[in-house]
Coordinates of C-alpha atoms and ligand atoms in Angstrom, one line a residue:
M1 CA -4.8 -21.9 16.6
K2 CA -8.4 -22.3 15.4
N3 CA -8.9 -24.1 12.1
V4 CA -10.4 -22.5 9.1
D5 CA -13.7 -23.8 8.0
Y6 CA -13.3 -24.5 4.3
S7 CA -16.9 -25.3 3.8
K8 CA -18.0 -21.8 4.7
M9 CA -15.6 -20.0 2.4
I10 CA -17.0 -17.7 -0.2
N11 CA -16.7 -18.5 -4.0
V12 CA -15.7 -16.3 -6.8
T13 CA -18.6 -16.2 -9.2
N14 CA -17.3 -14.0 -11.9
D15 CA -13.7 -13.2 -12.9
R16 CA -14.4 -10.0 -15.0
Y17 CA -12.4 -7.8 -12.6
R18 CA -9.8 -10.3 -11.5
L19 CA -6.2 -9.0 -11.7
K20 CA -3.5 -11.0 -13.4
F21 CA -0.2 -9.9 -11.9
H22 CA -1.2 -8.2 -8.7
I23 CA -1.6 -9.8 -5.3
A24 CA -5.3 -10.1 -4.6
P25 CA -7.3 -12.6 -2.5
P26 CA -8.2 -15.9 -4.1
F27 CA -11.7 -15.2 -2.7
G28 CA -13.0 -13.1 0.1
W29 CA -12.0 -9.7 1.4
M30 CA -8.4 -8.2 1.6
N31 CA -7.1 -5.0 3.1
D32 CA -3.6 -4.0 4.4
P33 CA -0.4 -5.7 3.3
N34 CA 1.3 -7.2 6.4
G35 CA 4.5 -9.0 7.3
L36 CA 6.6 -8.1 4.3
V37 CA 9.8 -10.1 4.6
F38 CA 12.4 -12.1 2.7
F39 CA 12.9 -15.5 4.3
K40 CA 14.6 -18.7 3.1
G41 CA 14.6 -17.7 -0.6
Y42 CA 11.1 -16.2 -0.8
Y43 CA 9.6 -12.8 -0.5
H44 CA 6.6 -13.2 1.8
V45 CA 3.5 -10.9 1.8
F46 CA 0.7 -11.4 4.3
Y47 CA -2.5 -9.5 4.2
Q48 CA -5.6 -8.6 6.2
Y49 CA -8.0 -11.2 5.1
Y50 CA -11.6 -12.4 5.6
P51 CA -12.2 -15.6 3.7
Y52 CA -16.0 -16.1 4.5
D53 CA -17.4 -12.9 2.8
S54 CA -16.4 -10.2 0.3
S55 CA -16.8 -7.6 3.1
W56 CA -14.5 -6.9 6.1
G57 CA -14.9 -9.4 9.0
P58 CA -12.8 -10.8 11.8
M59 CA -9.3 -10.5 10.4
H60 CA -7.2 -13.4 9.4
W61 CA -3.7 -13.2 7.9
G62 CA -3.8 -14.3 4.2
H63 CA -0.4 -15.3 2.9
C64 CA 1.5 -15.5 -0.4
R65 CA 5.1 -15.8 -1.4
S66 CA 7.3 -15.2 -4.4
K67 CA 10.8 -15.8 -5.6
D68 CA 10.9 -12.9 -7.9
L69 CA 8.3 -10.3 -6.7
I70 CA 6.1 -10.9 -9.7
H71 CA 4.9 -14.5 -9.6
W72 CA 2.9 -15.0 -6.4
E73 CA 1.9 -18.3 -4.9
Q74 CA -1.0 -18.4 -2.4
L75 CA -0.2 -20.3 0.8
P76 CA -2.5 -21.5 3.6
I77 CA -4.0 -18.8 5.9
A78 CA -1.2 -18.0 8.3
L79 CA -3.2 -16.6 11.3
V80 CA -6.7 -17.4 12.3
P81 CA -8.3 -15.2 15.1
G82 CA -10.2 -16.6 18.0
N83 CA -7.6 -17.4 20.7
K84 CA -7.9 -15.4 23.9
E85 CA -5.2 -13.0 22.8
D86 CA -6.8 -12.2 19.5
K87 CA -10.5 -13.1 20.0
D88 CA -12.0 -10.8 17.4
G89 CA -9.2 -10.4 14.9
C90 CA -5.6 -10.6 14.0
F91 CA -5.0 -7.0 12.9
S92 CA -2.1 -5.6 10.9
G93 CA 1.5 -6.2 11.8
S94 CA 4.9 -7.1 10.5
A95 CA 7.6 -9.8 10.3
I96 CA 11.3 -10.3 11.2
V97 CA 13.7 -13.2 10.8
K98 CA 15.6 -14.3 14.0
N99 CA 17.8 -17.4 14.3
D100 CA 16.4 -18.9 11.1
K101 CA 12.8 -18.6 12.3
L102 CA 10.2 -16.2 10.9
Y103 CA 8.4 -14.2 13.6
L104 CA 5.2 -12.2 13.1
I105 CA 4.1 -9.5 15.4
Y106 CA 0.4 -8.4 15.1
T107 CA -2.4 -6.7 16.9
G108 CA -5.1 -8.7 18.7
H109 CA -8.5 -7.1 18.4
H110 CA -11.2 -7.6 21.1
Y111 CA -14.8 -6.3 21.4
Y112 CA -16.4 -5.7 24.7
A113 CA -19.7 -6.5 23.0
R114 CA -20.1 -7.5 19.4
K115 CA -22.9 -5.1 18.8
D116 CA -20.7 -2.1 19.5
P117 CA -17.8 -2.0 17.0
D118 CA -16.4 1.2 18.5
H119 CA -16.0 -0.3 21.9
F120 CA -12.9 -2.4 21.7
W121 CA -9.4 -3.0 23.1
Q122 CA -6.1 -4.1 21.4
N123 CA -2.9 -5.8 22.4
Q124 CA 0.2 -7.1 20.6
N125 CA 1.1 -10.7 20.0
I126 CA 3.7 -12.9 18.2
A127 CA 3.6 -16.0 16.2
Y128 CA 6.5 -17.9 14.6
S129 CA 7.4 -20.5 11.9
E130 CA 10.3 -22.6 10.9
D131 CA 9.3 -23.2 7.3
G132 CA 7.6 -19.9 6.5
V133 CA 4.3 -21.7 5.8
H134 CA 2.9 -23.0 9.1
F135 CA 2.7 -20.6 12.1
V136 CA 2.3 -21.2 15.8
K137 CA 1.1 -18.5 18.2
Y138 CA 3.4 -17.9 21.1
K139 CA 2.1 -19.4 24.3
G140 CA 3.0 -16.3 26.4
N141 CA 0.9 -13.9 24.3
P142 CA 0.2 -11.1 24.5
V143 CA 3.7 -9.7 24.5
I144 CA 2.4 -6.2 25.0
A145 CA -0.8 -6.4 26.9
T146 CA -2.0 -2.9 27.4
P147 CA -1.4 0.6 25.9
P148 CA 0.4 3.3 27.8
K149 CA -1.8 5.2 30.3
D150 CA -2.3 8.3 28.2
N151 CA -3.5 6.2 25.2
T152 CA -7.1 5.5 24.0
Q153 CA -8.1 2.0 22.8
H154 CA -6.4 2.8 19.4
F155 CA -3.1 0.9 19.7
R156 CA -2.2 -1.2 16.7
D157 CA -0.1 -2.1 13.7
P158 CA 3.3 -3.0 15.1
K159 CA 6.2 -2.6 12.6
I160 CA 9.4 -4.3 13.8
W161 CA 13.1 -3.8 13.0
K162 CA 16.5 -4.3 14.5
E163 CA 18.9 -1.6 15.4
N164 CA 22.2 -2.5 17.1
E165 CA 21.4 -4.9 19.9
Y166 CA 17.7 -4.1 20.2
Y167 CA 14.5 -5.0 18.4
Y168 CA 12.2 -2.1 18.1
V169 CA 8.5 -1.8 17.3
I170 CA 6.7 1.3 16.3
L171 CA 2.9 1.4 16.9
G172 CA 0.1 3.5 15.6
S173 CA -1.8 5.1 18.4
Q174 CA -4.1 7.9 19.7
N175 CA -3.6 9.8 22.9
N176 CA -6.3 10.8 25.3
D177 CA -6.6 14.2 23.7
G178 CA -7.7 12.5 20.5
V179 CA -4.6 13.1 18.4
G180 CA -2.7 10.5 16.3
R181 CA 0.9 9.6 17.2
V182 CA 3.5 6.9 17.0
I183 CA 5.1 5.2 20.0
T184 CA 8.0 2.8 20.3
Y185 CA 9.0 -0.2 22.4
R186 CA 12.2 -2.2 22.5
S187 CA 13.2 -5.7 23.3
K188 CA 16.2 -8.0 23.3
N189 CA 14.3 -11.2 22.8
L190 CA 11.0 -10.3 21.0
V191 CA 9.0 -11.3 24.1
N192 CA 9.8 -8.7 26.8
W193 CA 9.1 -5.3 25.6
E194 CA 10.0 -2.0 27.3
Y195 CA 7.9 1.1 26.5
L196 CA 10.0 4.1 25.3
G197 CA 7.4 6.7 24.6
V198 CA 6.1 8.9 21.8
I199 CA 8.5 9.8 19.0
T200 CA 6.2 12.3 17.3
Q201 CA 2.5 13.2 17.2
S202 CA -0.1 15.0 15.2
K203 CA -0.3 18.8 15.7
S204 CA -4.1 18.7 15.5
P205 CA -6.8 16.1 14.6
N206 CA -7.9 18.1 11.5
K207 CA -4.5 19.1 10.2
Q208 CA -2.5 15.9 10.9
G209 CA -5.0 13.3 12.0
F210 CA -6.8 11.9 15.0
M211 CA -5.2 8.4 14.6
W212 CA -2.1 7.3 12.8
E213 CA -2.4 3.8 11.3
C214 CA 0.3 1.5 9.9
P215 CA 3.5 3.4 10.8
D216 CA 6.8 2.3 9.3
L217 CA 10.2 3.8 10.1
F218 CA 13.3 3.2 7.9
K219 CA 16.4 4.8 6.6
L220 CA 17.2 6.1 3.1
N221 CA 20.3 8.0 2.2
G222 CA 21.1 8.5 5.9
K223 CA 17.7 10.1 6.6
S224 CA 14.9 8.5 8.5
I225 CA 11.5 8.3 6.9
L226 CA 8.3 7.8 8.9
L227 CA 5.7 6.5 6.5
F228 CA 2.2 6.2 8.0
S229 CA -1.6 6.4 7.3
P230 CA -3.2 9.3 9.2
Q231 CA -7.0 9.4 9.6
G232 CA -8.8 12.7 9.9
I233 CA -6.8 15.2 7.8
Q234 CA -9.2 17.6 6.2
K235 CA -8.8 18.4 2.6
V236 CA -6.9 21.6 1.6
D237 CA -7.3 22.7 -2.0
K238 CA -6.1 19.8 -4.1
K239 CA -4.5 17.8 -1.3
Y240 CA -5.8 15.1 1.1
L241 CA -8.8 14.3 -1.0
N242 CA -9.2 10.6 0.0
L243 CA -11.1 9.6 3.1
Y244 CA -7.7 8.8 4.7
Q245 CA -4.2 9.5 3.5
T246 CA -0.8 7.7 3.3
G247 CA 2.3 9.8 3.4
Y248 CA 5.6 10.5 5.1
F249 CA 7.9 12.8 7.1
V250 CA 11.6 13.0 6.2
G251 CA 13.7 13.5 9.3
N252 CA 16.1 12.1 11.9
M253 CA 15.5 9.4 14.5
D254 CA 17.3 10.1 17.7
Y255 CA 17.4 6.6 19.5
Q256 CA 19.0 8.1 22.5
N257 CA 16.1 10.4 23.3
N258 CA 13.4 8.4 21.4
Q259 CA 12.6 11.5 19.3
F260 CA 11.9 11.9 15.6
S261 CA 12.5 15.4 14.3
H262 CA 11.0 16.0 10.8
D263 CA 9.7 18.3 8.2
K264 CA 6.1 18.5 6.8
F265 CA 3.7 15.7 5.9
K266 CA 3.6 14.7 2.2
E267 CA 1.3 12.3 0.5
L268 CA 3.1 9.4 -1.1
D269 CA 0.6 8.7 -3.9
H270 CA -2.1 10.9 -5.5
G271 CA -4.6 8.3 -6.7
H272 CA -8.0 7.4 -5.3
D273 CA -6.8 3.9 -4.1
F274 CA -3.7 3.8 -1.9
Y275 CA -3.6 3.1 1.8
A276 CA -1.9 1.3 4.7
T277 CA 1.5 0.8 3.1
Q278 CA 4.3 -1.4 4.4
T279 CA 8.0 -1.6 3.4
M280 CA 10.7 -4.2 3.6
E281 CA 14.4 -4.3 2.6
S282 CA 15.2 -6.7 -0.2
P283 CA 18.4 -8.9 0.1
D284 CA 20.2 -6.4 -2.2
G285 CA 19.3 -3.4 -0.1
R286 CA 16.4 -1.9 -1.9
R287 CA 13.5 -0.4 0.1
I288 CA 10.4 -1.9 -1.3
V289 CA 6.9 -0.7 -0.6
I290 CA 3.5 -2.2 -1.2
G291 CA 0.1 -0.6 -0.4
W292 CA -3.5 -1.6 -0.3
M293 CA -4.9 -0.5 -3.7
D294 CA -8.3 0.6 -2.3
M295 CA -9.7 2.9 0.2
W296 CA -12.1 2.4 3.1
E297 CA -15.7 3.0 2.2
N298 CA -15.0 3.1 -1.6
D299 CA -17.4 1.1 -3.8
M300 CA -15.8 -2.1 -4.7
P301 CA -17.9 -3.6 -7.5
E302 CA -15.9 -6.9 -7.3
K303 CA -17.7 -7.6 -4.0
K304 CA -20.6 -8.9 -6.0
D305 CA -18.2 -11.4 -7.5
G306 CA -17.1 -12.9 -4.2
W307 CA -13.9 -11.1 -3.5
A308 CA -12.6 -7.6 -2.8
G309 CA -9.3 -5.7 -2.7
A310 CA -5.9 -5.8 -4.2
L311 CA -2.3 -4.7 -3.4
T312 CA -0.2 -2.4 -5.6
I313 CA 2.7 -3.8 -7.6
P314 CA 5.9 -3.8 -5.5
R315 CA 7.7 -0.4 -5.8
E316 CA 11.1 0.7 -5.0
L317 CA 11.4 3.8 -2.8
T318 CA 14.3 6.3 -3.2
L319 CA 14.9 9.7 -1.7
K320 CA 15.9 12.7 -3.7
N321 CA 15.9 16.3 -2.4
N322 CA 13.8 15.1 0.6
H323 CA 11.1 13.7 -1.8
L324 CA 10.2 10.0 -2.0
Y325 CA 10.2 8.6 -5.5
M326 CA 8.3 5.3 -6.2
T327 CA 9.2 3.2 -9.2
P328 CA 8.0 -0.2 -10.2
V329 CA 10.6 -2.8 -9.0
R330 CA 12.9 -3.7 -11.9
E331 CA 11.7 -7.4 -11.8
L332 CA 8.5 -6.2 -13.4
K333 CA 10.4 -6.0 -16.7
N334 CA 10.3 -9.8 -16.7
L335 CA 6.5 -9.6 -17.0
R336 CA 6.7 -8.2 -20.5
N337 CA 5.4 -10.8 -23.0
K338 CA 5.4 -9.1 -26.3
T339 CA 6.4 -5.7 -27.6
L340 CA 3.3 -4.3 -29.2
I341 CA 4.5 -0.8 -30.1
D342 CA 7.9 0.7 -30.2
K343 CA 8.0 3.8 -32.2
Q344 CA 8.0 7.6 -32.2
I345 CA 4.6 9.1 -32.8
N346 CA 3.7 12.8 -33.4
I347 CA 0.7 13.0 -31.1
H348 CA -2.3 15.1 -32.0
S349 CA -5.0 12.5 -31.3
T350 CA -3.9 8.9 -31.6
T351 CA -5.7 5.8 -30.7
L352 CA -3.1 3.1 -30.0
K353 CA -3.5 -0.3 -31.8
I354 CA -3.4 -2.6 -28.8
P355 CA -5.4 -5.9 -28.8
D356 CA -5.8 -6.0 -25.0
P357 CA -5.3 -2.6 -23.3
Q358 CA -6.3 -4.0 -20.0
H359 CA -3.2 -6.0 -19.5
L360 CA -0.5 -3.7 -20.5
E361 CA 2.6 -1.8 -19.7
L362 CA 2.8 1.5 -21.5
D363 CA 5.9 3.7 -21.5
L364 CA 5.6 7.2 -23.0
Q365 CA 8.5 9.6 -23.2
A366 CA 8.5 13.1 -24.7
S367 CA 10.8 16.0 -24.7
L368 CA 9.0 19.2 -23.9
N369 CA 11.8 21.5 -25.2
H370 CA 10.5 22.4 -28.6
W371 CA 6.9 21.6 -28.1
G372 CA 5.1 24.9 -27.8
G373 CA 1.9 23.1 -26.6
N374 CA 0.3 23.0 -23.2
K375 CA -1.9 20.0 -22.8
F376 CA -1.2 16.3 -23.1
V377 CA -3.7 13.7 -22.3
F378 CA -3.6 9.9 -21.7
M379 CA -7.1 8.4 -21.9
L380 CA -8.7 5.0 -21.3
Q381 CA -12.0 4.9 -23.1
K382 CA -14.8 2.5 -23.7
S383 CA -17.2 3.0 -26.6
N384 CA -15.9 6.6 -26.9
Q385 CA -16.6 7.3 -23.3
E386 CA -13.8 8.3 -21.0
I387 CA -13.2 5.8 -18.1
L388 CA -10.0 7.3 -16.8
S389 CA -7.6 10.0 -18.0
L390 CA -4.5 11.8 -17.0
T391 CA -4.0 15.4 -18.2
F392 CA -0.6 17.1 -18.1
N393 CA -0.6 20.9 -18.0
N394 CA 2.8 22.2 -19.2
R395 CA 2.2 25.7 -17.9
N396 CA 2.0 24.8 -14.2
K397 CA 3.3 21.2 -14.5
E398 CA 0.1 20.0 -13.0
L399 CA -1.3 16.5 -13.5
T400 CA -5.1 16.0 -13.3
L401 CA -6.4 12.5 -13.0
F402 CA -10.1 11.9 -13.9
R403 CA -11.9 8.7 -13.0
E404 CA -15.5 8.2 -14.1
G405 CA -18.0 8.2 -11.2
K406 CA -18.3 10.2 -8.1
D407 CA -15.5 12.4 -6.8
P408 CA -13.7 12.0 -10.1
Y409 CA -10.6 14.3 -9.8
R410 CA -7.2 13.8 -8.1
Y411 CA -4.1 16.1 -8.6
G412 CA -0.3 16.0 -8.6
T413 CA 2.6 18.1 -9.8
I414 CA 6.1 17.5 -11.1
S415 CA 9.0 19.8 -10.6
S416 CA 10.1 21.8 -13.6
S417 CA 11.4 19.4 -16.2
N418 CA 12.0 19.4 -19.9
K419 CA 10.8 15.8 -20.1
L420 CA 7.5 14.1 -19.6
K421 CA 7.7 10.4 -18.8
L422 CA 4.7 8.1 -18.0
Q423 CA 5.1 4.5 -17.1
I424 CA 1.6 2.9 -16.8
F425 CA 0.6 -0.5 -15.6
I426 CA -2.9 -1.7 -16.4
D427 CA -4.3 -4.9 -14.9
T428 CA -8.0 -5.6 -15.6
S429 CA -9.4 -3.4 -12.9
S430 CA -6.3 -1.3 -11.8
I431 CA -4.1 1.3 -13.3
E432 CA -0.9 2.6 -11.8
I433 CA 0.8 5.7 -13.3
F434 CA 4.4 6.6 -12.5
V435 CA 5.2 10.1 -13.7
N436 CA 8.8 11.2 -14.3
N437 CA 10.5 8.2 -12.7
G438 CA 8.1 8.1 -9.8
E439 CA 8.2 11.7 -8.7
T440 CA 4.4 11.6 -8.7
V441 CA 2.3 8.4 -8.8
F442 CA -1.4 7.7 -9.1
S443 CA -2.9 4.4 -8.1
E444 CA -6.4 3.6 -9.2
R445 CA -9.0 0.9 -9.4
Y446 CA -11.5 1.1 -12.3
Y447 CA -14.3 -1.1 -13.4
A448 CA -15.0 -1.5 -17.1
E449 CA -16.1 -4.7 -18.7
G450 CA -15.4 -5.5 -22.3
K451 CA -13.2 -3.8 -24.9
S452 CA -11.5 -0.5 -24.1
N453 CA -9.0 1.6 -26.0
I454 CA -6.2 4.0 -25.3
T455 CA -6.0 7.4 -26.8
L456 CA -3.3 10.0 -26.6
E457 CA -4.0 13.7 -27.3
S458 CA -2.0 16.9 -27.5
D459 CA -3.1 20.4 -28.2
K460 CA 0.0 20.8 -30.5
G461 CA 1.9 18.0 -32.1
L462 CA 4.1 16.3 -29.5
L463 CA 6.9 13.9 -30.5
C464 CA 6.5 11.0 -28.2
N465 CA 8.4 7.7 -27.9
V466 CA 5.7 5.1 -27.3
R467 CA 6.4 1.6 -26.1
A468 CA 3.7 -0.9 -25.2
Y469 CA 4.1 -4.4 -23.9
S470 CA 1.5 -7.0 -23.2
V471 CA 2.0 -8.2 -19.6
G472 CA 0.8 -11.0 -17.4
H473 CA 1.5 -14.6 -16.8
Ligands
FRU1 C1 -5.7 0.0 8.3 C2 -6.4 -0.8 9.4 C3 -5.3 -1.1 10.5 C4 -5.9 -2.3 11.1 C5 -6.5 -3.1 10.0 C6 -7.7 -3.8 10.3 O1 -6.4 -0.1 7.1 O2 -7.5 -0.1 9.9 O3 -5.1 0.0 11.4 O4 -4.9 -3.0 11.8 O5 -6.8 -2.1 9.0 O6 -8.1 -4.7 9.3

């Protein structure tokens, strides 16, 4: 593997937007989370990484690990591109443990000519490690050299798992008619892969996407979930408002016939900044998901400071009534430093007394039974100007998220409920809002320097249990 050139790495020049308890690059650019796995006592998270600039460049795999999902230790860069199998980038992929070794499977990216970024080809490769820190690329790479005949050059993001005696990988791909799809391969030894075919594909480029990135297939409550990031879905009313989406199908995977039957596509998160998720199973059987907390082509003001990108907090996925709920993993409770507020407040317009609202967990719970009001607002302000807010409309159970700047609104709903529960994590330049135990979630980056405050408002007095904790290391 090529060496990294430490002398050329970019420096962080200002830490005004640096997050304290999220995974973010020490410097340089980050996008997708990769290779989520538990190995020899540590959770490992790799990520798409470019250490020489705060913009995307030839992809490396950055690497960090944690014993508890909340304290993350940065490790040396795991994969450096430049070998013949991955000349222009080590794109997204996943990890699996076999015989006490950690294996990575990832996409090699290749340009025909540097000047033409749309003219490329992709293959699949593996690398392995005994200690989970130092990785060696397999000498026989690529392990999957070319896409199936009816595929375009879009052929990437292998996610690996084991089912009975086979290893499977699912890949994001595009067929020659220009629609997104997922295809599978199987292997007994991680090296020789047999192509099985298409398990499901987009109905049309505009309705379900022209390319499906970062697919992931796993089981919850006996159902199979296909989680993926389609590109090209056109917005419909208040849905699919981001450049690209991340969402899922609930269904059944028929391994015998290599077919995935499913219901309709649903977005997993309703915020501006959520993409390219990956999941893993924790040792105690929880399905944990992490996403890239940004979106392609969004402004990322931290670029000026020598870095860009962050991942969401780890979240547990559960399935209820064919709907995926996302809740912060329970380990996040150990991040609470100090209880700042723990009382019942009758909300009309209340500014919370919190010394540092930008490093905070805020839990709000209200019964809607005897309220008689219609509107409840959570608001983050700076010098009386709204930076970000979430408005709940009790009549139609709709949530409207506002973020200052262009394209400010995002929407979600909750099913009829006599309770409103918001669990909110704020970390310098990010805010994640979990509504009613993760039925609806908003993930957002925001950029405000200096002192902000939090205000709660209601059009009619609403009795609310308010708990606030300072969080961080
Ligand atoms: C998703 C993605 C993947 C690709 C990677 C490249 O955000 O486009 O499909 O492997 O990013 O960095």
